[in-house]
Each structure stands twice: as C-alpha cells, then as structure tokens.
mmCIF file of C-alpha atoms in Angstrom:
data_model
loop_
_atom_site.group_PDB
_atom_site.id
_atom_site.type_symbol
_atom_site.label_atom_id
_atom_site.label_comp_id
_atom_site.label_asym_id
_atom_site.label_seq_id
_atom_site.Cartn_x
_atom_site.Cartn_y
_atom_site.Cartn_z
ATOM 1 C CA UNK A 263 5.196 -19.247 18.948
ATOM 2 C CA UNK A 264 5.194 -15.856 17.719
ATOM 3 C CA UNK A 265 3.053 -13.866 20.385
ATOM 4 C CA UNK A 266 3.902 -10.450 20.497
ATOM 5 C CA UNK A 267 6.201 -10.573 17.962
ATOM 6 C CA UNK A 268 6.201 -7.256 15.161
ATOM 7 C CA UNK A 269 7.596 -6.394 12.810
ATOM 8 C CA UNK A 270 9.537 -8.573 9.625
ATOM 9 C CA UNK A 271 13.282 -9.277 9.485
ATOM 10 C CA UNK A 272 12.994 -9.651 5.852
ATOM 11 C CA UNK A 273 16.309 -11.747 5.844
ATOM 12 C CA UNK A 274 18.341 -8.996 6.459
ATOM 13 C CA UNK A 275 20.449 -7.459 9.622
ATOM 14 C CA UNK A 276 19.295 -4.891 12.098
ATOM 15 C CA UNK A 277 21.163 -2.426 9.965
ATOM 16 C CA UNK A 278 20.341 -3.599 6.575
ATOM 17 C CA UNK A 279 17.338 -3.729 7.358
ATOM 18 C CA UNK A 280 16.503 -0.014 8.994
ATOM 19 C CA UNK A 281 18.817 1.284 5.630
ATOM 20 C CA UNK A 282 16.555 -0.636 3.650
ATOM 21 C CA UNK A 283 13.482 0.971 5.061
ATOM 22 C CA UNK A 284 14.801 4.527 5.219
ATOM 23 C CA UNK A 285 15.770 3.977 1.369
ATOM 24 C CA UNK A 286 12.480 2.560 0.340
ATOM 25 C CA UNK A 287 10.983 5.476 2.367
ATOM 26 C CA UNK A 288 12.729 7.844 0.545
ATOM 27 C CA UNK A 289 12.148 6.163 -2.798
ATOM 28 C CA UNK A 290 7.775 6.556 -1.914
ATOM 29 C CA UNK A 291 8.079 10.410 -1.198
ATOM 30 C CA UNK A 292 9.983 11.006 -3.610
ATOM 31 C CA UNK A 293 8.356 9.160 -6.753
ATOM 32 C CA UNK A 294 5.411 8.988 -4.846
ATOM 33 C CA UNK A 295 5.025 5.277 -6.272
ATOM 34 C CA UNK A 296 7.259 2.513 -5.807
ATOM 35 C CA UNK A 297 7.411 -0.869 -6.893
ATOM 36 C CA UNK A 298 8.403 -3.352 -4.242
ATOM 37 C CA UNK A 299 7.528 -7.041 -2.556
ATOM 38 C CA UNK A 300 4.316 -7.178 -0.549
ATOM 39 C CA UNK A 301 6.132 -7.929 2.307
ATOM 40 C CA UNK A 302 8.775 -4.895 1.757
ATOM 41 C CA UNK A 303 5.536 -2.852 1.446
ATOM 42 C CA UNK A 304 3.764 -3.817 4.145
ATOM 43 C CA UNK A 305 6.177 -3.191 6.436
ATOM 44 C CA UNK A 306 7.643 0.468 5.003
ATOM 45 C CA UNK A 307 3.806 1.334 5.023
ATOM 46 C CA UNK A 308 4.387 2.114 8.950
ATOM 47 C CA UNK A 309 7.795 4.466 8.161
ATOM 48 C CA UNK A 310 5.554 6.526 5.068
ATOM 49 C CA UNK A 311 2.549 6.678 7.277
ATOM 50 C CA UNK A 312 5.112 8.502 10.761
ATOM 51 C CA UNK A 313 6.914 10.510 8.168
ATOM 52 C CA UNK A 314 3.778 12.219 6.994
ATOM 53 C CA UNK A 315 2.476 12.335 10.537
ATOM 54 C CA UNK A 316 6.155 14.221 11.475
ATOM 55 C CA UNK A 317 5.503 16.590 8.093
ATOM 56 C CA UNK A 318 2.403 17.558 9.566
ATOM 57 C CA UNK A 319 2.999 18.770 12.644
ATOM 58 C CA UNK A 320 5.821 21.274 11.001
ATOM 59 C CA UNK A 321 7.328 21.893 14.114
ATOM 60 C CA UNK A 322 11.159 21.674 14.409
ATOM 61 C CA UNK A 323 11.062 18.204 16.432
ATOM 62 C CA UNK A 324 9.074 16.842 13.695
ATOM 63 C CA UNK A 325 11.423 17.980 11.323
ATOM 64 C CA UNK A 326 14.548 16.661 13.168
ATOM 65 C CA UNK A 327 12.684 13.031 13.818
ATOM 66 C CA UNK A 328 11.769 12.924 9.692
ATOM 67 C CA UNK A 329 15.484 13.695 9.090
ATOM 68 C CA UNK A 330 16.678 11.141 11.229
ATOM 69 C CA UNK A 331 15.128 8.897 8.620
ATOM 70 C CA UNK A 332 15.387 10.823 5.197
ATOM 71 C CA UNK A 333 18.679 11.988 4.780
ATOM 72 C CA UNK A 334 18.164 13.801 1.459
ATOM 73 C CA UNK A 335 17.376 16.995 1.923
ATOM 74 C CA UNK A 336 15.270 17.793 -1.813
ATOM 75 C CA UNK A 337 13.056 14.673 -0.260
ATOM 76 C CA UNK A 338 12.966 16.056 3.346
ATOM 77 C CA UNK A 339 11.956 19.497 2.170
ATOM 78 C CA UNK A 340 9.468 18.516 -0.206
ATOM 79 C CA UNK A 341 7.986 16.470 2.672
ATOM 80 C CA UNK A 342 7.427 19.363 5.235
ATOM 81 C CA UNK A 343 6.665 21.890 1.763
ATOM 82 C CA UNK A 344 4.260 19.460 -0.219
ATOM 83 C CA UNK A 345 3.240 16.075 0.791
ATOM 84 C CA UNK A 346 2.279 16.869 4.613
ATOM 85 C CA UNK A 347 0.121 20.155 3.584
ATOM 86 C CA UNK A 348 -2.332 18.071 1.367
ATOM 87 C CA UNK A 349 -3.148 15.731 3.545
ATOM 88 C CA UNK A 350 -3.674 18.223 6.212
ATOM 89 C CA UNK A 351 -7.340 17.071 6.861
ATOM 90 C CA UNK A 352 -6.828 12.792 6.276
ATOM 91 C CA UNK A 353 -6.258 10.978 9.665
ATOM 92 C CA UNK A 354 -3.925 8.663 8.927
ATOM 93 C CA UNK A 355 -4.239 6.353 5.704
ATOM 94 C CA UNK A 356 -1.845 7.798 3.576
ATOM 95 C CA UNK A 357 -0.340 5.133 1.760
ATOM 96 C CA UNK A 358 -2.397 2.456 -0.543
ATOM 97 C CA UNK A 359 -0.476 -1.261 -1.309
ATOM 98 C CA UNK A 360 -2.048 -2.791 -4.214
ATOM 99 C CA UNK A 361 -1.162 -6.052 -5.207
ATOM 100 C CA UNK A 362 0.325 -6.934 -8.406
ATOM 101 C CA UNK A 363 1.621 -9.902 -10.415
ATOM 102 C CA UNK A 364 4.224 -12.271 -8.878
ATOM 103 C CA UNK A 365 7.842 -11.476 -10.014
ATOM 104 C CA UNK A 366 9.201 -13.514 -12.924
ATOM 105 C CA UNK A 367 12.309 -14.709 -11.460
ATOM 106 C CA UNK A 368 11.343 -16.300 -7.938
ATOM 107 C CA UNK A 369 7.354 -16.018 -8.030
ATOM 108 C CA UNK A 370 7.742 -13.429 -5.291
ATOM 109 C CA UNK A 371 4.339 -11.406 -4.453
ATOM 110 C CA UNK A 372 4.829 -7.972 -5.661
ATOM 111 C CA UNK A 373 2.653 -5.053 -4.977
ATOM 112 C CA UNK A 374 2.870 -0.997 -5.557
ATOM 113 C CA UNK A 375 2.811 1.154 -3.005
ATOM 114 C CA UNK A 376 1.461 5.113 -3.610
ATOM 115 C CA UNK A 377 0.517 7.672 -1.802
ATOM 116 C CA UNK A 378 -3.267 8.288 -1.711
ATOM 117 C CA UNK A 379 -4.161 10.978 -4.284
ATOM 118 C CA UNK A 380 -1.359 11.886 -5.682
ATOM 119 C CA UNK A 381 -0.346 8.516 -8.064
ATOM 120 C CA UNK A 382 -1.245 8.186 -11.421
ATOM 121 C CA UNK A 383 -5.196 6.665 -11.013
ATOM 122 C CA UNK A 384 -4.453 3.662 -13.180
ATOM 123 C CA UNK A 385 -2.284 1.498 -11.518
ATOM 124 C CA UNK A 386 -1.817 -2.644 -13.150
ATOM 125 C CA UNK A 387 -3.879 -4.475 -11.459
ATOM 126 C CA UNK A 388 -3.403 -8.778 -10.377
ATOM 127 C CA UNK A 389 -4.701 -10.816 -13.091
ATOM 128 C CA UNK A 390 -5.129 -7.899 -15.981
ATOM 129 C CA UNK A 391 -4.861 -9.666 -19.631
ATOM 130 C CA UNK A 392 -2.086 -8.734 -20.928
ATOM 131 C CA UNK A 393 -0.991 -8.197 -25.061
ATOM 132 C CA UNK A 394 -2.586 -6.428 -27.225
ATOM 133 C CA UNK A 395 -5.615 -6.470 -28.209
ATOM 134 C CA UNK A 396 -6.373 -6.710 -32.132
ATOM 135 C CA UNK A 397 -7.007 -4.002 -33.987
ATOM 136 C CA UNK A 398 -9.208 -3.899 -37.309
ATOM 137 C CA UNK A 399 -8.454 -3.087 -40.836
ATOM 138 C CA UNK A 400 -8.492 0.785 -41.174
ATOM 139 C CA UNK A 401 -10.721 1.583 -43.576
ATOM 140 C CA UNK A 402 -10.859 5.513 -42.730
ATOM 141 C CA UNK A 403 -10.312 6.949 -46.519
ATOM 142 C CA UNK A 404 -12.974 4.796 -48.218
ATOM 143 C CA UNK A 405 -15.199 6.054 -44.902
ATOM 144 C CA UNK A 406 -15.869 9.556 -45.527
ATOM 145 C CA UNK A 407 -16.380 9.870 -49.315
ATOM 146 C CA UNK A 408 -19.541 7.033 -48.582
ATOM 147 C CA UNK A 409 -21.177 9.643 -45.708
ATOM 148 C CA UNK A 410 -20.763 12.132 -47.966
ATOM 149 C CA UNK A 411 -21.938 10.611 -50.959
ATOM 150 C CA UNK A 412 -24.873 9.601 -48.499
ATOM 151 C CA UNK A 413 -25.309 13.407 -47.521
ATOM 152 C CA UNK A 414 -26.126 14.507 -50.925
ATOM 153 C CA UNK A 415 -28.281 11.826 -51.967
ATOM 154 C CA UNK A 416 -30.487 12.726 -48.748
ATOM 155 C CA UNK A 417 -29.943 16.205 -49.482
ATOM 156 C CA UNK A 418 -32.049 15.994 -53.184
#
C-alpha cells in the first residue's frame, strides 16, 4: 500500500532525479513556459512554487536556499530581480499545468507548465482541431471598384 508515500520516482535515481528537477526548474524561470510530461510537471510544480516563495522573502537565506537549487546565476538573479517582485501580493499559486495532447512516440500525457501571468495567454489546448482551416477565393480587386461603382450610383 502506498500510505504516506510522496512524491514520484519517475524511473530515475535519487540523483537523477533531484538534477532532473533542479534542471526543469531552471528551464520554467527561465522561459517561463516549459513543455514537459504531466507527471514531470506535477511534481516540479512543488520546486517552482518554494523557489518563488525563497525570491520573495529577498533575504540572504532565501537567496542561498534558491541557489542551492538554481545554479545559474542569470536565472537566480532574475528570480530575486523579476519573477518574485510581481507576485509580491499572490499567496501561493504561481505555476498553472495545462494539459495537452499525448506525445506521438509513446502516448505519454503531456502538459505545459507557465507561470501565472506572465506566459503567452494562448496556450494549445487537449483536443484543439488541428490543420488549417480553408480559406476562400480572394476576390479583393474585383471588390472595391463594385462599392464604388455603388457609391456613385447612390450618389446621383
């Protein structure tokens, strides 16, 4: 049974698995919008979410915990300088997972993860038609010599 039990091993080693994380949580505040398995997601979500929590507090523990896990400096720096600031009045809730189509290769369920206003607003959404959709003749030239042929026929 599984009582108690947190977190997701994800097929992967202790290590692997923490370098994964860290990676994938550099990947978010950096692009601000990664795509990655629902279960990868899910379970970075947590890292994001303590990272911004670190960011704004500001203080130098909170900067030494965050660098314990972000160990680029360009991404640390524009965590303390511009991510943590603007969401200086949200209590928690700063990521958003939104699932996405199943990957090609081994049906795995994929998903985006962003941070909450500051991603693009229209993300691809599960089950979205996709291809184009068909476009009419142009008929633009014969278009405006009629309305203005129209226009002086009214005008008499």
């Amino acid at each position: 049974m599984r009582h108690l039990v947190s977190g997701r091993k994800l097929n992967r080693t202790a290590s692997h698995r923490r370098a994964m994380l860290s990676n994938l949580a550099i990947s978010i505040l950096d692009k601000e919008r990664v795509t990655t398995t629902l279960a990868k997601a899910k379970e970075v979500r947590g890292v994001v979410e303590r990272l911004i929590t670190y960011g704004k507090k500001g203080d130098l523990h909170g900067i030494r915990l965050a660098a314990r896990r972000i160990n680029d400096k360009t991404v640390l720096k524009k965590l303390f300088d511009d991510i943590a600031p603007s969401y200086k009045d949200r209590e928690g809730g700063y990521t958003r997972i939104i699932k996405i189509n199943d990957r090609k290769g081994d049906n795995a369920a994929m998903s985006i993860i962003e941070l909450v206003g500051r991603g693009s607003p229209d993300p691809v959404r599960k089950n979205k038609k996709k291809g184009k959709a068909k476009q009419q003749p142009k008929t633009e030239s014969s278009a405006p010599t009629e309305a203005a042929s129209e226009k002086s026929s009214t005008a008499e």
